[in-house]
mmCIF file of C-alpha atoms in Angstrom:
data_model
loop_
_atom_site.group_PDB
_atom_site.id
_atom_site.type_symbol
_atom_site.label_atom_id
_atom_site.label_comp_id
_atom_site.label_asym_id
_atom_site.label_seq_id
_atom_site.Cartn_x
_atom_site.Cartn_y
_atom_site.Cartn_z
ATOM 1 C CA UNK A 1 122.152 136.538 107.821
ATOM 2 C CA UNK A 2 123.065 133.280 108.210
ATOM 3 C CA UNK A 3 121.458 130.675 105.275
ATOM 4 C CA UNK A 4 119.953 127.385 107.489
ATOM 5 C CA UNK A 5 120.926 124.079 106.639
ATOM 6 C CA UNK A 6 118.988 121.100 106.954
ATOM 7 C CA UNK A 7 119.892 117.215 106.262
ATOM 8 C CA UNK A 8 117.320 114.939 104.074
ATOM 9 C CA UNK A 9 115.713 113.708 107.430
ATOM 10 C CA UNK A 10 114.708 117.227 108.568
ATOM 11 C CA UNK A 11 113.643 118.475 105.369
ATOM 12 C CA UNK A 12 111.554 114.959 105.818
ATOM 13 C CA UNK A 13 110.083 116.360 109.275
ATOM 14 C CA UNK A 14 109.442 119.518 107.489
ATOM 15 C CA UNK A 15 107.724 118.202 105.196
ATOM 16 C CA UNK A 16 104.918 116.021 106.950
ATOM 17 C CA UNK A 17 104.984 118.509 109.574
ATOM 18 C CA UNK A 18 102.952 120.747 106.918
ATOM 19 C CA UNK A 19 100.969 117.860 105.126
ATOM 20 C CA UNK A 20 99.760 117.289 109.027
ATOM 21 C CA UNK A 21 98.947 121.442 109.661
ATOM 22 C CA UNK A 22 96.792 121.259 106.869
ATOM 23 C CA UNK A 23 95.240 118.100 107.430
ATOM 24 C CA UNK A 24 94.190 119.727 111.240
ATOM 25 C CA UNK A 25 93.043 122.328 108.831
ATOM 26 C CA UNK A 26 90.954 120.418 107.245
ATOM 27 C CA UNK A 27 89.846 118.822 110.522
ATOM 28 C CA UNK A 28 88.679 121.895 111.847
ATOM 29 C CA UNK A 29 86.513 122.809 108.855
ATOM 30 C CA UNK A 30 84.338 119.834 109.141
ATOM 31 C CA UNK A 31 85.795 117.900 106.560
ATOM 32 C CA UNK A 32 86.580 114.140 106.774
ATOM 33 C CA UNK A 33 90.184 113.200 105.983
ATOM 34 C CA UNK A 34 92.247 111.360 103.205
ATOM 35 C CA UNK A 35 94.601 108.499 103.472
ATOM 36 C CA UNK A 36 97.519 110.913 103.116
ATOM 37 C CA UNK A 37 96.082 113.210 105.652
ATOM 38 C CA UNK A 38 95.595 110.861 108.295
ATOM 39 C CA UNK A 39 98.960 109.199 107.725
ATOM 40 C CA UNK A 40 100.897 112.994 108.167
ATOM 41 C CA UNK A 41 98.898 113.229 111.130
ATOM 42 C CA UNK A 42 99.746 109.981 112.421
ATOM 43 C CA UNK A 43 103.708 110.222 111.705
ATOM 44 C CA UNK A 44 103.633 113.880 113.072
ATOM 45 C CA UNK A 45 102.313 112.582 116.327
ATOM 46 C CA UNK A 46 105.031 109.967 116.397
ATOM 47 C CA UNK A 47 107.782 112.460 115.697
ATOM 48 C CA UNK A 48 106.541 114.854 118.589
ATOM 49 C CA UNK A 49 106.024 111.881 121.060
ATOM 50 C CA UNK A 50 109.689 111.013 119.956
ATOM 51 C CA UNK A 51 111.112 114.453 120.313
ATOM 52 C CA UNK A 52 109.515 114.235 124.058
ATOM 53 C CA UNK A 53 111.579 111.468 125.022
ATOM 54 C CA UNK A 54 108.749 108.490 124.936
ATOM 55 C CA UNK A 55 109.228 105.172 124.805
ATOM 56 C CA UNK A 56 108.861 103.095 121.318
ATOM 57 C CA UNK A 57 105.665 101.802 122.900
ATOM 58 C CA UNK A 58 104.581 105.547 123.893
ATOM 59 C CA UNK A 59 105.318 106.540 120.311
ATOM 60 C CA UNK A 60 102.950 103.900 119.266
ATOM 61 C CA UNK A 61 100.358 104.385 121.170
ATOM 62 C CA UNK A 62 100.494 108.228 120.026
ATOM 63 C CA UNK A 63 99.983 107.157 116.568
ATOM 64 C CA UNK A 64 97.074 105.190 117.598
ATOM 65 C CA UNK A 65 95.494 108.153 119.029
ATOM 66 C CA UNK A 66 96.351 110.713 116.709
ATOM 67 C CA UNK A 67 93.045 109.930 114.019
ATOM 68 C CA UNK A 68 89.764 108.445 115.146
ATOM 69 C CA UNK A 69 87.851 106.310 112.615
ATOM 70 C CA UNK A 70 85.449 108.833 113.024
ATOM 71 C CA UNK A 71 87.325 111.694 111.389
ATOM 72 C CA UNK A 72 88.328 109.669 107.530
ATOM 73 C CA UNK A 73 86.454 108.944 104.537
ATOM 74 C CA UNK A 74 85.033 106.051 104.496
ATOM 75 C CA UNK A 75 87.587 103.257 103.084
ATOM 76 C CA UNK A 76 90.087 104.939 104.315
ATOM 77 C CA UNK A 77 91.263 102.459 107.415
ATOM 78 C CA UNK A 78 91.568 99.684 104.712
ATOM 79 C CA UNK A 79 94.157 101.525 102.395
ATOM 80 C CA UNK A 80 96.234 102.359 105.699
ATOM 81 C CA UNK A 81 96.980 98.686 106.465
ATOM 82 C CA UNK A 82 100.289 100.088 108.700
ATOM 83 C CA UNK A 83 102.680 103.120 108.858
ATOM 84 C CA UNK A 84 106.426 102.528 109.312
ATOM 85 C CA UNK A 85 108.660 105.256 109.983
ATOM 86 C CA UNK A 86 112.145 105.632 112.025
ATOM 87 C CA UNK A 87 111.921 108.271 114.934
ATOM 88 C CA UNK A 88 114.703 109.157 117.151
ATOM 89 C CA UNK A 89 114.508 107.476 120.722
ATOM 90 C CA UNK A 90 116.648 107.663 123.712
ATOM 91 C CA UNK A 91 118.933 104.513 122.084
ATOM 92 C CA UNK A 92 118.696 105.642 119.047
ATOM 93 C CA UNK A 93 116.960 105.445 115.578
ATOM 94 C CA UNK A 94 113.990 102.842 114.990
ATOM 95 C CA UNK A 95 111.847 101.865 113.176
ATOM 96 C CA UNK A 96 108.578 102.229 114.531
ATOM 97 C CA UNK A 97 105.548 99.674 112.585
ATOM 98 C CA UNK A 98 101.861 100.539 113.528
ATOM 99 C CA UNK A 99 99.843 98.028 112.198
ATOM 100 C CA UNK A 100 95.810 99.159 111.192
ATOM 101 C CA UNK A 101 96.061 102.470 112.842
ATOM 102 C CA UNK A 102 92.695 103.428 112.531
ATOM 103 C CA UNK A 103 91.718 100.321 113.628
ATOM 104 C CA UNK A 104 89.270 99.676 116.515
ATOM 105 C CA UNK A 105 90.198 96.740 118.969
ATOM 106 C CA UNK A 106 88.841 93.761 117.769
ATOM 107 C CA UNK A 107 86.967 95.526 114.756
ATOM 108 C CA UNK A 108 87.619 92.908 111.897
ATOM 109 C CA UNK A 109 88.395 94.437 108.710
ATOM 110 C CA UNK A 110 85.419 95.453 106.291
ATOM 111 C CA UNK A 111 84.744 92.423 103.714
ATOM 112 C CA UNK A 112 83.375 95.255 101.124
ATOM 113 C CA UNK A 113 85.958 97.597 101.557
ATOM 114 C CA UNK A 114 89.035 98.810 98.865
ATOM 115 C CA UNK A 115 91.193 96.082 97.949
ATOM 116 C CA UNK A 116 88.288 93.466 98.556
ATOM 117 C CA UNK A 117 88.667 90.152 96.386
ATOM 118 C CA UNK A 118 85.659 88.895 95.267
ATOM 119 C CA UNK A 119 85.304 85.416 93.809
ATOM 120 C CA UNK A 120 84.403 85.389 89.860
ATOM 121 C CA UNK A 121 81.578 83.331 90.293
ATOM 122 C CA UNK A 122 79.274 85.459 92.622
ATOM 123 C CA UNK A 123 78.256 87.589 89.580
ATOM 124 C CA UNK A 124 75.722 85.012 90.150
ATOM 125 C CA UNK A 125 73.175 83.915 91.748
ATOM 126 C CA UNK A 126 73.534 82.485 95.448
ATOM 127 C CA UNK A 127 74.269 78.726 95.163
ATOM 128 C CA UNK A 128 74.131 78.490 91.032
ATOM 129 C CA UNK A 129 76.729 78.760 88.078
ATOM 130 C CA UNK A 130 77.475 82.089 86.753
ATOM 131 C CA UNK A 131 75.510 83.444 83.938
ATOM 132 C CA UNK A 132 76.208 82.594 80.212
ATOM 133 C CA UNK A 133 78.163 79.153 81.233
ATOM 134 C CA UNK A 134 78.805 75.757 79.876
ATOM 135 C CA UNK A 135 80.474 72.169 81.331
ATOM 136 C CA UNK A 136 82.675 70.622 78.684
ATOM 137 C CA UNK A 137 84.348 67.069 79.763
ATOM 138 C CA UNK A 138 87.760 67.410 78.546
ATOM 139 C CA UNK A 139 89.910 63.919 78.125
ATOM 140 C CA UNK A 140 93.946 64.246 77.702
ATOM 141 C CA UNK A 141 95.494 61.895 75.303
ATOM 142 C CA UNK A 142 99.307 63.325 76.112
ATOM 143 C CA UNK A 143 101.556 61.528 78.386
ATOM 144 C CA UNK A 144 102.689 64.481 80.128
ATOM 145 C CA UNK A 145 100.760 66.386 82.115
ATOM 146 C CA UNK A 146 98.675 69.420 80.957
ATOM 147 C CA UNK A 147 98.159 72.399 82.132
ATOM 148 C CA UNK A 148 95.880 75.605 81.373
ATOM 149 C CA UNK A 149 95.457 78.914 82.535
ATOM 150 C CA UNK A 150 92.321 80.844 83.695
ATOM 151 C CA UNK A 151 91.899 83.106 80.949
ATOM 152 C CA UNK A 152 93.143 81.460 77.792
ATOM 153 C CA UNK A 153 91.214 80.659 75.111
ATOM 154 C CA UNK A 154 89.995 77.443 75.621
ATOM 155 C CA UNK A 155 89.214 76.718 72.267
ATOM 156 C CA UNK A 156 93.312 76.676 71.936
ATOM 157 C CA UNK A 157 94.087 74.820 74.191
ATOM 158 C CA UNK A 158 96.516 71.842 73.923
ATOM 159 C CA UNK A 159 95.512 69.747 71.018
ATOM 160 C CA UNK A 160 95.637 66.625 72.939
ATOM 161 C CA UNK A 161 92.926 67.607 75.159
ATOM 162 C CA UNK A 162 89.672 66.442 73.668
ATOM 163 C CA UNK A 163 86.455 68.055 73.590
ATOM 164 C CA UNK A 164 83.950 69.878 71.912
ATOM 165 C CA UNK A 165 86.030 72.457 70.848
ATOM 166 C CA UNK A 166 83.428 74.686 68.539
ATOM 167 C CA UNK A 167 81.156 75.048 72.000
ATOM 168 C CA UNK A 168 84.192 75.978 73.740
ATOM 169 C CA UNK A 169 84.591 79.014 71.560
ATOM 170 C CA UNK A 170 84.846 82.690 73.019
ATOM 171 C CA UNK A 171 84.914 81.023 76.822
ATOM 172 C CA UNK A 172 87.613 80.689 79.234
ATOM 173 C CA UNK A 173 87.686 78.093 82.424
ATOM 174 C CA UNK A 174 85.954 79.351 85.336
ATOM 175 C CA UNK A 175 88.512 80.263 87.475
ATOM 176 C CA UNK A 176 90.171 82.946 89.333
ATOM 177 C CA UNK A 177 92.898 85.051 87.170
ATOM 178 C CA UNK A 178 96.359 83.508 87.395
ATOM 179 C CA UNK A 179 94.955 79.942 88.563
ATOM 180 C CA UNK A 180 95.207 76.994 86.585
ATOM 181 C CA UNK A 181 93.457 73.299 85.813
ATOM 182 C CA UNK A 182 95.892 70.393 85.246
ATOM 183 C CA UNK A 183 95.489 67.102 83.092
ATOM 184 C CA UNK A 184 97.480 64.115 84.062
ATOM 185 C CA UNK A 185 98.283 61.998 81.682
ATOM 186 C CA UNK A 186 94.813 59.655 80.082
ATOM 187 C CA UNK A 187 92.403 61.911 82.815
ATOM 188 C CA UNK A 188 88.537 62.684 82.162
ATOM 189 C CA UNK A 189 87.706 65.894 83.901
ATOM 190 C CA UNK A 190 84.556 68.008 83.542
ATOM 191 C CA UNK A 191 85.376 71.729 83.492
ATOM 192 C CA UNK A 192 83.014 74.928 83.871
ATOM 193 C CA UNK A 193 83.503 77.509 81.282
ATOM 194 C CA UNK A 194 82.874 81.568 81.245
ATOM 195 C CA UNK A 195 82.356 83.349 78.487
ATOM 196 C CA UNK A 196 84.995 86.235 77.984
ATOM 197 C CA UNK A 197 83.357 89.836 78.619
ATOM 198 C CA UNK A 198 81.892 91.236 76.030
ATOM 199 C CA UNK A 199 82.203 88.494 73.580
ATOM 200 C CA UNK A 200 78.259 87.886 73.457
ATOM 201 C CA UNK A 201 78.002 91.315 72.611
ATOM 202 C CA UNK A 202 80.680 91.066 69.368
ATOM 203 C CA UNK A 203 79.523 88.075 68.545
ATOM 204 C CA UNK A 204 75.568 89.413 68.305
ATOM 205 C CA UNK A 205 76.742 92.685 66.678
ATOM 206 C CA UNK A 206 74.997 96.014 66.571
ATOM 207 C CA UNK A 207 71.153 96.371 67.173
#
């Protein structure tokens, strides 16, 4: 008996061919799907629409319709922001990009949803400051300019920035991790500051 041999790409088909089978499994058992579910289901729908001889826009529209919304978990749509995979057409390999799959036309994307960014500052309440935060006005002396990230120590900061450095203790500027708040050279500015998690809790100790 002959042994069958089978290059990386079929293995590939193989392969999502049986993460899709048992996510039609899973399907018919009532249960809602995962994002790696509905993406083998997807991709196996494009590889059979491709094996039939459709068009790239065919194959597309077959991935489309291979999941409903109805049929994931919820969150789901939002961690499957597009599948790319190459299929075999009538001129050859391409790639084939299906952006929001489970998408409805028109249907904006959740605001709540995985992967959500939420501003810092609406911890509080609508239209005031975060809790547990002070205004400093900060004055540079340098003549270069000065610049400070979100979550250093503020208290450390650049000596040539002046300000009331013993209320700045255990806060941070109020500002969105990675961003920054720049001194020119002689400016005033007046600068919100958070206090770093959990540091009212060290600093008030046990019971």
């Amino acid at each position: 008996m002959g042994s069958m041999r089978l290059t990386p790409w079929e293995e590939e088909r193989l392969l999502i061919f049986t993460a899709a089978e048992l996510a039609r499994r899973h399907l018919a058992a009532g249960l809602a799907l995962n994002a790696p579910e509905a993406i083998a289901l997807i991709c196996d729908a494009m590889f059979e629409a491709a094996r039939a001889g459709a068009s790239y826009a065919e194959v597309e529209s077959a991935a489309r319709e291979a999941v409903s919304p109805d049929e994931v978990i919820p969150g789901v749509r939002e961690l499957i922001e597009d599948v790319r995979l190459e299929v075999l057409l009538g001129d050859g390999t391409r790639l084939v990009v299906v952006l929001d799959p489970l998408g409805r036309p028109g249907e904006p994307w959740p605001d709540d949803g995985p992967g959500a960014v939420r501003p810092a500052n609406e911890a509080g309440a609508e239209g005031h400051p975060p809790p547990d935060s002070i205004e400093l006005t900060v004055r540079s002396e340098s003549r270069r300019v000065i610049r400070v990230t979100s979550h250093y120590p503020f208290d450390r900061v650049n000596a040539r920035l002046i300000f009331d450095r013993e209320a700045a203790h255990g806060f941070r500027l109020d500002l969105p991790a990675g961003a920054t708040e720049r001194w020119a050279p002689g400016e005033t500015r007046t600068v919100r500051l958070v206090r770093f998690a959990g540091e009212a809790a060290r600093e008030s100790g046990p019971g």
